[in-house]
Coordinates of C-alpha atoms in Angstrom, one line a residue:
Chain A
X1 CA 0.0 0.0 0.0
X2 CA 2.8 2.2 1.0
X3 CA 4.7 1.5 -2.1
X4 CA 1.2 2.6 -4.2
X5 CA 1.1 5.6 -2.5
X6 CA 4.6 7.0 -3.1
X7 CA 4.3 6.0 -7.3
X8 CA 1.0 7.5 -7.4
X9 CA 2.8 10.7 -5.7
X10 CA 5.3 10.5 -7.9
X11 CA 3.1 10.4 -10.7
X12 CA 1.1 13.3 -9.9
X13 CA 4.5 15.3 -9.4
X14 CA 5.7 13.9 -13.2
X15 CA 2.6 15.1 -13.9
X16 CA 3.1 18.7 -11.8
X17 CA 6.6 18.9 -13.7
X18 CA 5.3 18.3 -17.4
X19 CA 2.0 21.0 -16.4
X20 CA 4.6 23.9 -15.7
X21 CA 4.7 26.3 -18.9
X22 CA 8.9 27.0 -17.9
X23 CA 9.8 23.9 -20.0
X24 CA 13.6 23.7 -20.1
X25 CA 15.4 24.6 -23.4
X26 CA 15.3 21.0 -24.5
X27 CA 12.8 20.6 -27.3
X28 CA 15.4 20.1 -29.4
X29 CA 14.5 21.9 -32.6
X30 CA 11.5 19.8 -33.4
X31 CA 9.3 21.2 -35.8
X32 CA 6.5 22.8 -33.9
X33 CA 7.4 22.9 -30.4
X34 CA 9.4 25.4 -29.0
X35 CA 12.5 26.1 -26.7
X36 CA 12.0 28.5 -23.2
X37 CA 15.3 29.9 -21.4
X38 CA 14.8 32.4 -18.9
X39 CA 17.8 34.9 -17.5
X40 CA 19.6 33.1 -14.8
X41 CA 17.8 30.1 -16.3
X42 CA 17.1 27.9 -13.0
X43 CA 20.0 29.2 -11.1
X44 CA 21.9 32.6 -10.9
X45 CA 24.8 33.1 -13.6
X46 CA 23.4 29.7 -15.4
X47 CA 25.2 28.2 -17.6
X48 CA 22.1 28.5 -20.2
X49 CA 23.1 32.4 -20.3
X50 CA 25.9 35.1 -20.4
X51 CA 26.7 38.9 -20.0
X52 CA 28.8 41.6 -20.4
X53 CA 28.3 44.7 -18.8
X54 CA 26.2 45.8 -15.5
X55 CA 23.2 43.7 -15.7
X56 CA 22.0 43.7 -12.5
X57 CA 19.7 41.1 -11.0
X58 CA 16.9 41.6 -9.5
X59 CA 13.4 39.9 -7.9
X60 CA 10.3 41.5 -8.9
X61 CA 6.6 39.5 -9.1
X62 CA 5.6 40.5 -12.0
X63 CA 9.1 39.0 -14.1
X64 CA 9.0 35.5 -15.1
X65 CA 9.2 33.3 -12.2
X66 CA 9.2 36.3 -9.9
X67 CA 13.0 37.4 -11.2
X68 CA 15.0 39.4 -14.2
X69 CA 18.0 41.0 -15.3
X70 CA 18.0 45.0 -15.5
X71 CA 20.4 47.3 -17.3
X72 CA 19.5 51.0 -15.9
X73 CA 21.8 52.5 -18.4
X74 CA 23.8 51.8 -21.7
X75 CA 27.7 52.0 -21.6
X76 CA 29.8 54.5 -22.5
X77 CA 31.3 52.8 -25.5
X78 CA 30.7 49.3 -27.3
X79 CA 28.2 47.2 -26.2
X80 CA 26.4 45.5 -22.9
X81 CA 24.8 42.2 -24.0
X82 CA 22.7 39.4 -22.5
X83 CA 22.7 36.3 -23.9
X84 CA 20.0 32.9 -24.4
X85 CA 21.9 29.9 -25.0
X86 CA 19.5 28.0 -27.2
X87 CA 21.0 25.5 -29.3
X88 CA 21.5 26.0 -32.8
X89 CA 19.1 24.2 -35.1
X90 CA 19.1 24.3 -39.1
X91 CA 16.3 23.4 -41.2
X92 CA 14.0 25.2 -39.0
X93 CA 13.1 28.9 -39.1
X94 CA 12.6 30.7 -35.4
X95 CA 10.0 32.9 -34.1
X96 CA 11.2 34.9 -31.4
X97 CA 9.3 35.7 -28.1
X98 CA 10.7 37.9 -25.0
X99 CA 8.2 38.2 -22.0
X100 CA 8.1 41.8 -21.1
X101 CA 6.1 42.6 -17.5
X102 CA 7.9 44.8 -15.9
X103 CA 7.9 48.8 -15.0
X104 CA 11.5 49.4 -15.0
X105 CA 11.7 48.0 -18.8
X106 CA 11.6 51.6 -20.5
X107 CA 14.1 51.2 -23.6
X108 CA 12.3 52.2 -26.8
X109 CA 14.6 50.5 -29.2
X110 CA 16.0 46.7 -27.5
X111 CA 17.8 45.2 -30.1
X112 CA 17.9 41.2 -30.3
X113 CA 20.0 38.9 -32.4
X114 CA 20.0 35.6 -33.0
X115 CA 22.9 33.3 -34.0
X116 CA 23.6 30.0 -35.5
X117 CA 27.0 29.2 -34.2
X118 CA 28.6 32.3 -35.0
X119 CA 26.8 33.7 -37.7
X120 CA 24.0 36.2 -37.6
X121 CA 20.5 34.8 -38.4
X122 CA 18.8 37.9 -37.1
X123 CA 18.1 41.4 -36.0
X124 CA 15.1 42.9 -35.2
X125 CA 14.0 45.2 -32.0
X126 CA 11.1 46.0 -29.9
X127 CA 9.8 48.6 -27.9
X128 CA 10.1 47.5 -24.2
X129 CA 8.7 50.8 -22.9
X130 CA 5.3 50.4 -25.0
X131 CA 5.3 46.9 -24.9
X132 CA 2.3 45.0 -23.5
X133 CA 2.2 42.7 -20.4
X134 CA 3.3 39.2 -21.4
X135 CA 5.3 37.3 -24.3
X136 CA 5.8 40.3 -27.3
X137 CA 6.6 38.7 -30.9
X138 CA 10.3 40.1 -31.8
X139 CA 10.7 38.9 -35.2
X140 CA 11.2 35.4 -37.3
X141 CA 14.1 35.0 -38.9
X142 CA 14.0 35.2 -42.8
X143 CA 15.9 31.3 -43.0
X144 CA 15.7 27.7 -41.5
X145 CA 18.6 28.6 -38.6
X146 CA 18.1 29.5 -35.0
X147 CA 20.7 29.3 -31.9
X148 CA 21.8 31.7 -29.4
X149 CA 19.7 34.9 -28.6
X150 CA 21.5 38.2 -27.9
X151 CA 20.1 41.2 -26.0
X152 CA 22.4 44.0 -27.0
X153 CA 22.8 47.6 -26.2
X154 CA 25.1 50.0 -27.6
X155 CA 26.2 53.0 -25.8
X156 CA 24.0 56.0 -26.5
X157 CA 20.9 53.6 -26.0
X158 CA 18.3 55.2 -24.0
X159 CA 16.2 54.0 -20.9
X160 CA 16.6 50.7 -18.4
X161 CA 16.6 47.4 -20.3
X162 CA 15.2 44.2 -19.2
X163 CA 16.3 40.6 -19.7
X164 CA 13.6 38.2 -18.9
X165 CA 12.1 34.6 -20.0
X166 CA 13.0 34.1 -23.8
X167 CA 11.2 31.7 -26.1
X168 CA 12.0 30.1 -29.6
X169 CA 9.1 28.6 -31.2
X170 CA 9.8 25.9 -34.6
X171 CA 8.4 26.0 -37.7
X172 CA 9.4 24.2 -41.4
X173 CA 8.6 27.4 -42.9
Chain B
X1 CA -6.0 -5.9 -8.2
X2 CA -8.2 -3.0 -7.8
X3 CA -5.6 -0.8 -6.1
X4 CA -3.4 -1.6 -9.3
X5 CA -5.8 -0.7 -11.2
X6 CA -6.7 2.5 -9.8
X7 CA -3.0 3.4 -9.6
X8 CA -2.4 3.1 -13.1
X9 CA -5.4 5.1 -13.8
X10 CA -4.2 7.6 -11.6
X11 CA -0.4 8.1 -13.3
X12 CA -2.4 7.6 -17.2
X13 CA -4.7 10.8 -16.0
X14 CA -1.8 12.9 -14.7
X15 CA 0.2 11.5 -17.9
X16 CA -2.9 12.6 -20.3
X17 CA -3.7 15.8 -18.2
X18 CA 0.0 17.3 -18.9
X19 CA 0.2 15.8 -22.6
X20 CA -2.8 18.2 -23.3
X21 CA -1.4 21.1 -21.3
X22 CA 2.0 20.8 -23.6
X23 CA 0.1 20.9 -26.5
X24 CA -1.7 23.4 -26.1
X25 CA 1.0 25.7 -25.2
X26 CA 3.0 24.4 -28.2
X27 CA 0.2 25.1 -31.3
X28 CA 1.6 29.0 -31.7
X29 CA 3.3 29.0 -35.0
X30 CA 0.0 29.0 -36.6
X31 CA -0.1 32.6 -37.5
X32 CA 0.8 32.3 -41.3
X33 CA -2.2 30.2 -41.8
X34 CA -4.4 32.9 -40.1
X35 CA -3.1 36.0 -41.7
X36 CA -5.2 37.5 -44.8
X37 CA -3.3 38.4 -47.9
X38 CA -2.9 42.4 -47.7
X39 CA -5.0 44.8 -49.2
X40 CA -7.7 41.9 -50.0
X41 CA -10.2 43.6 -47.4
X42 CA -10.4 46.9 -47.9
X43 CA -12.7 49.1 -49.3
X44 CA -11.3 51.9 -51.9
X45 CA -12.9 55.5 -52.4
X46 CA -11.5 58.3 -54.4
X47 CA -8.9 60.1 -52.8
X48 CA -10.1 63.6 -50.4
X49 CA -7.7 66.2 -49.8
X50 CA -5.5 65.2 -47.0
X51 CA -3.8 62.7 -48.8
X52 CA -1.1 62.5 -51.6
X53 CA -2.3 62.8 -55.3
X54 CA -1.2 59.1 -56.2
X55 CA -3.0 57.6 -52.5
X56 CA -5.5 54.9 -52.5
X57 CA -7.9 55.7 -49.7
X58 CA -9.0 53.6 -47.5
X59 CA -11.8 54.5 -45.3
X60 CA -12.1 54.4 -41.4
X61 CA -14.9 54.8 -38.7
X62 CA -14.0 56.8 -36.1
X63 CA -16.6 54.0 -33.9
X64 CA -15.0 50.9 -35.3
X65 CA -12.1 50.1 -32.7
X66 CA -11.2 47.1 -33.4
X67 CA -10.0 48.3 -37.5
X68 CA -8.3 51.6 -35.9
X69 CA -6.2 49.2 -33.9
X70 CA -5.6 47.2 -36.9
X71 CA -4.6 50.0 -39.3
X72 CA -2.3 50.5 -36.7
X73 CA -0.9 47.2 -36.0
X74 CA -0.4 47.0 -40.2
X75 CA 0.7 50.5 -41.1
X76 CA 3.3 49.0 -43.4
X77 CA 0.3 47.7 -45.3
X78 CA -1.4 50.6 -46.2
X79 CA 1.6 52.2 -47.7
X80 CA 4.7 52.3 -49.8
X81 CA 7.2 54.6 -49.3
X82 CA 7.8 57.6 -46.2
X83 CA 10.1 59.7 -45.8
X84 CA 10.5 62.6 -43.3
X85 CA 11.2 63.4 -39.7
X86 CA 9.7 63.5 -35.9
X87 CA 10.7 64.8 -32.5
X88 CA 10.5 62.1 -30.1
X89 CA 11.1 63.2 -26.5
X90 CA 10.7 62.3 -23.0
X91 CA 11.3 64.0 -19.2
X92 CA 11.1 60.7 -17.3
X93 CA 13.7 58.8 -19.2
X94 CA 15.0 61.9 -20.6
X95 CA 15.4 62.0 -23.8
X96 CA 15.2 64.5 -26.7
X97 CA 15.7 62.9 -30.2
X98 CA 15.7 64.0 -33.8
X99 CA 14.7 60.9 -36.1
X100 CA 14.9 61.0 -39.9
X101 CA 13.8 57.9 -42.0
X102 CA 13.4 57.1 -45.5
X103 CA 11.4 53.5 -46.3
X104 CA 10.9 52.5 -49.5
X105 CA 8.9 49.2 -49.6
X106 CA 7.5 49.0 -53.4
X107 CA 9.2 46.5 -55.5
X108 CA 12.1 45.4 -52.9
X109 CA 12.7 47.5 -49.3
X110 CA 15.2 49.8 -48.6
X111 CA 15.3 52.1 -46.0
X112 CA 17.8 54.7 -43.9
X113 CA 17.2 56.7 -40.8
X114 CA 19.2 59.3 -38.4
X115 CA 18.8 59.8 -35.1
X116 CA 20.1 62.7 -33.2
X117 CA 20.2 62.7 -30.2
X118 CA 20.0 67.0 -29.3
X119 CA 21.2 66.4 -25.5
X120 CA 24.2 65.0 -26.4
X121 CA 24.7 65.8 -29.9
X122 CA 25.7 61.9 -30.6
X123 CA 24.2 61.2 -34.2
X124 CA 23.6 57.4 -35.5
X125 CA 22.5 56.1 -39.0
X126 CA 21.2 52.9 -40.2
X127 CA 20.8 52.0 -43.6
X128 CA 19.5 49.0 -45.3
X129 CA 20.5 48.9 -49.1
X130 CA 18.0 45.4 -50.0
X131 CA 20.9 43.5 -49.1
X132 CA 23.4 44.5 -46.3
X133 CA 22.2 46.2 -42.6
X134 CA 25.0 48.9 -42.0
X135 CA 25.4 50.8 -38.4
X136 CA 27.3 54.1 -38.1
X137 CA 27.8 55.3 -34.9
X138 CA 29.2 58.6 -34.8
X139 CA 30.2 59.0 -31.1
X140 CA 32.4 55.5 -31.4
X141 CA 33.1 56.0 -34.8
X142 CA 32.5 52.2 -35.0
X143 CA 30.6 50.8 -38.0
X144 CA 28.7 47.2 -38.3
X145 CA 27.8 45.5 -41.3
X146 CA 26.1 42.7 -42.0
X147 CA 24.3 40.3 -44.6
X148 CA 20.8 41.2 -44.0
X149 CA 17.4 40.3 -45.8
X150 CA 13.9 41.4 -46.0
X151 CA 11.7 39.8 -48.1
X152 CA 8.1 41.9 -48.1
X153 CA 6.5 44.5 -46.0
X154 CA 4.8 41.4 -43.7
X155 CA 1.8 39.7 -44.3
X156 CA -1.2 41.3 -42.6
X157 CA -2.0 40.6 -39.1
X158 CA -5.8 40.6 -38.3
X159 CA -6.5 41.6 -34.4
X160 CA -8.5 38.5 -33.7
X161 CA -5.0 36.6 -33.9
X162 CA -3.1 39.3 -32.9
X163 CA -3.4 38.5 -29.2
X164 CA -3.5 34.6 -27.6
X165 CA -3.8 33.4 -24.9
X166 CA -1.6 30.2 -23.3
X167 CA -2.2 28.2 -21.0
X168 CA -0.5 29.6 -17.7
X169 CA -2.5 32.5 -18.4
X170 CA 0.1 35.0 -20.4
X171 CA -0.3 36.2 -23.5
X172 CA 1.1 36.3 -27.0
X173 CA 1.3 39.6 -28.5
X174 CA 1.7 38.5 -32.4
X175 CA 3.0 41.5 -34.1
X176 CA 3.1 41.4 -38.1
X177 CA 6.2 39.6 -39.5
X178 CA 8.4 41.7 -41.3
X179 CA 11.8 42.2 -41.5
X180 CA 11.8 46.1 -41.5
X181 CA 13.9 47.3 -38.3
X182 CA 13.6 51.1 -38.3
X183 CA 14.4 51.3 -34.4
X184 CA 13.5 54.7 -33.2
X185 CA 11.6 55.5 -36.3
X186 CA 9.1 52.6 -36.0
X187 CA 7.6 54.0 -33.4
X188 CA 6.4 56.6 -35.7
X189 CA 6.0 54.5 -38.8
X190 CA 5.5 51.3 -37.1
X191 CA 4.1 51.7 -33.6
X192 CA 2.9 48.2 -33.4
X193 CA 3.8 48.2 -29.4
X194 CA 1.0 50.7 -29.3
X195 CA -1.2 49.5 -31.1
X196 CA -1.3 46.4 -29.0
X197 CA 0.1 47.9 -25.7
X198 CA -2.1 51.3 -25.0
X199 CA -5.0 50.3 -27.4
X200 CA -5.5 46.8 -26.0
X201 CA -8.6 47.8 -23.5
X202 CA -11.5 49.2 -25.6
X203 CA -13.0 51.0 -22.5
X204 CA -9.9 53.0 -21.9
X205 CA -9.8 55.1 -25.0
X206 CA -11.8 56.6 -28.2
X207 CA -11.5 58.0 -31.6
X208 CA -13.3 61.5 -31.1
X209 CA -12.6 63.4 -33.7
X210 CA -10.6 64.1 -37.0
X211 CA -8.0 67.0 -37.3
X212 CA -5.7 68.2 -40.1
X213 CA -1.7 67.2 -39.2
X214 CA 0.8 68.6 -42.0
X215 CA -1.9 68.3 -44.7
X216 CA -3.0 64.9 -43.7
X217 CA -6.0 63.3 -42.0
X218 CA -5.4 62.1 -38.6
X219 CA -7.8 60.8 -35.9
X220 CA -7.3 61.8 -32.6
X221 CA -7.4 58.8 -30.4
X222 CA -8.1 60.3 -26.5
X223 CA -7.4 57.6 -24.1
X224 CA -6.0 56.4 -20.1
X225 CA -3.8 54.2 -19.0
X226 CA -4.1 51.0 -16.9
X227 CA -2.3 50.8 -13.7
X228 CA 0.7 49.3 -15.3
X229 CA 1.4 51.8 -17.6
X230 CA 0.8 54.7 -15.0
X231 CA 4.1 53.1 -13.3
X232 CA 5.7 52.7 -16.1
X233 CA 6.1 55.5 -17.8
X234 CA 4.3 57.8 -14.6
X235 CA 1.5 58.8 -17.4
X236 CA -1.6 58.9 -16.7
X237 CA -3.5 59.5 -20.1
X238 CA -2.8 60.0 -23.6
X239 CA -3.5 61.7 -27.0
X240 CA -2.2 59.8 -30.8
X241 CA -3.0 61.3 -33.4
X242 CA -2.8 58.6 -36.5
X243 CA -2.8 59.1 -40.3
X244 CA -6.5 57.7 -40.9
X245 CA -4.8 56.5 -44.4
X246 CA -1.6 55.1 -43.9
X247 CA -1.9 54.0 -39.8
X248 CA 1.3 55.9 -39.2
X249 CA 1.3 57.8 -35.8
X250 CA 1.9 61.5 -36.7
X251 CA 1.7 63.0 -33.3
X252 CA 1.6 61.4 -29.5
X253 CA 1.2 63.2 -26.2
X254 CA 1.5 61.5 -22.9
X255 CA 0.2 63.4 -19.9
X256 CA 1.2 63.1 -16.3
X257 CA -1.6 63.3 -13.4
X258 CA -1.7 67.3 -13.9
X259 CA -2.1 66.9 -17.2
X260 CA 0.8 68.3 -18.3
X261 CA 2.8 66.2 -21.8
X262 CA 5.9 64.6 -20.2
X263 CA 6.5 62.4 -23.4
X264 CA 5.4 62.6 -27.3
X265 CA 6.1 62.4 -30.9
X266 CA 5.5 65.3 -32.8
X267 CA 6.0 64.6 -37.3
X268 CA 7.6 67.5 -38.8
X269 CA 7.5 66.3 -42.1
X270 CA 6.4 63.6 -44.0
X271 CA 5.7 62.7 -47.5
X272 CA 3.9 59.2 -48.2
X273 CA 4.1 57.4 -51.7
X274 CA 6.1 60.0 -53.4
X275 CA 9.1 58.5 -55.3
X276 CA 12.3 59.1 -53.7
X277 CA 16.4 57.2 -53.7
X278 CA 17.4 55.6 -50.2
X279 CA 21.0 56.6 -50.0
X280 CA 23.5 53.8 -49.4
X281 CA 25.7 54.0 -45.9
X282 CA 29.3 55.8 -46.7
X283 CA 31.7 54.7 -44.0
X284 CA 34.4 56.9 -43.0
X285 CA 37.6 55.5 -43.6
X286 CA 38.7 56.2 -39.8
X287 CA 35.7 54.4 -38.6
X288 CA 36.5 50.8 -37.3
X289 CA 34.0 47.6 -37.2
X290 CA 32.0 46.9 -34.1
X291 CA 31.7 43.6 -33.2
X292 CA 29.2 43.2 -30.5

């Protein structure tokens, strides 16, 4: 009886586990699924992200599992970037999604890039400051490769900028 | 037995339960099968005055929410070329910017803008040629340049699909796919964040009235902000004024809780559909490449 008790437990967790929405980046590039890496994914300084520059982190309940990253300003020369270590995938193209739910997120102009190993797949931007609550569509790229997502911001950029949850969804075209 | 049995029920429900949950949340890249072709929808008229000679019109009810928010989710739809410039400025951040854009989006895109920034003086430009993205910033004298493609304007983006729901609760914000990055100057042309952001909640804003901006048509959309924008950007209402033709946002005030504009856009000039060259980037041979 004891023994039922702890696999039916343990099946209800499975379940619990498989029910969250923060699946770990390990879809794999399968057509139709999708990959989800948050900053400090699962523990500070993760080995699922990167960063140069002051990105600070920081607790807050209305980021993505109640935590972010948070650049107040841009430096004085080159860039500060925060990075999504997704895998790189060919064959499929990626639509990119950044959660955005926070007040301190006021750049006007956050630029994101996308790499497959180490060449450029994509650039596109989005306005964190007018952004609505939730995950904002940043752009697709225009080819069948996805990898590593790149929050960058050059000096001269204006307002705070946030790094939250990140997601890559798959699609054959 | 019937323990067993029960058991094994149990872990196939919670099995089945979180199957269903999964896929839901993993049916999003169904966009392109819900977008309409452009242009397929909309009704013409012959052209009034506050418009460019060579224009197609296409009407709008200043009643009909739901298709002012979609003219200006899909601005980029409802014309083919801009050029000119806009003040966009802000006390809370600060920021006081000159932006100057050229798009050209007729038989293949091309596009350049200029941003000054007046508090600084620091001056960047971005050109796209149709096949290479080049960055000049002045202030580094640093250059990128990269392989970079666009293939169309972006298929149109119909509101009912425009925002999903998943299952935890958040949403999807699908904005149009296009490759056209005009950073600053999309919030003018493009101001698909808006559209979506300040315009999401019906009962927080209305279209009451048309005036005359630069010799165009605009409707003046009169609206407040919900609790999260009020901390965000410490507004409490706003004003946009968007071309009625074109969906391109020609003027925005945001006002604080006295009422006074803290933040806005204001179009000093702009030409739509008139034929025009984008200039390619010239780098400065002193200018070194920035790799980020």
């Amino acid at each position: 009886m004891k023994r039922w008790k702890m696999l039916i437990t343990a099946a209800l967790i499975l379940g619990g586990w498989w029910m969250t929405p923060d699946k770990p980046a390990s879809a794999a590039c399968a057509n139709g699924s999708y990959d989800l890496l948050d900053n400090d994914n699962n523990q500070l300084n993760s080995p699922d992200n990167s960063y140069s520059g002051n990105w600070v982190h920081a607790s807050s309940s209305l980021s993505y599992r109640s935590e972010h990253r948070y650049l107040a300003s841009s430096p004085s020369s080159g860039s500060s970037d925060y990075s999504w270590i997704f895998p790189s995938c060919s064959n499929l193209y990626g639509s990119l999604y950044v959660y955005i739910d926070n007040t301190k997120f006021t750049n006007a102009n956050a630029v994101y890039r996308m790499y497959n190993n180490s060449s450029q797949v994509l650039s596109t931007s989005l306005n964190q400051r007018y952004a609505a609550r939730g995950w904002n569509y940043a752009g697709k790229t225009p080819g069948a490769k996805t990898g590593k997502v790149v929050l960058s911001v050059p000096s001269g950029q204006l307002g705070g900028t946030g790094a939250d949850a990140v997601k890559v969804l798959y699609s054959s075209n | 037995m019937v323990k067993k049995f029960m058991a094994a029920a149990a872990i196939a429900v919670a099995v089945g339960i979180a199957g269903i949950y999964g896929l839901s949340e993993w049916n999003h890249p169904k966009e392109k099968k819900e977008v309409h072709a452009v242009h397929t929808n909309f009704k013409r008229a012959s052209a009034p005055a506050a418009s460019a000679p060579n224009e197609t019109i296409f009407p709008l009810d200043l009643s009909d929410q739901d298709a002012i928010q979609e003219r200006m989710l899909n601005s980029y739809n409802y014309f083919d070329s801009a050029k000119g410039s806009f003040r966009y400025y802000s006390e809370t951040v600060p920021f006081d910017l000159i932006i100057d854009y050229k798009l050209q989006m007729k038989n293949k895109v091309s596009y350049s803008t200029s941003l000054l920034n007046q508090a600084t003086g620091v001056k960047t430009e971005e050109t796209f040629d149709g096949n290479n993205l080049i960055s000049l910033n002045h202030h580094d004298k640093t250059y990128q340049s990269q392989p970079y493609e666009v293939q169309s304007k972006g298929q149109y983006m119909k509101l009912k699909n425009a925002v999903t729901k998943n299952g935890d609760g958040t949403k999807n914000y699908n904005y149009p796919a296009t490759g056209i990055e005009l950073g600053y100057a999309g919030t003018s042309l493009h101001s698909k964040e808006i559209a979506l952001g300040f315009l999401e909640d019906h009962s927080l804003w209305k279209a009451s009235r048309r005036e005359n901006i630069l010799g165009r048509t605009a409707i003046v959309i009169e609206g407040t902000f919900d609790d999260s924008f009020q901390r965000k950007l410490s507004a409490k209402t706003f004003t946009l004024w968007m071309d009625q033709n074109s969906g391109i946002l020609l003027k925005m005030e945001l006002y604080n809780a006295n009422g006074r504009s803290i933040e806005g856009i204001e179009t000093k000039d702009i030409k739509i559909n008139e034929a025009f060259d984008v200039e390619n980037a010239k780098i400065p041979k002193d200018y070194k490449q920035f790799k980020s």
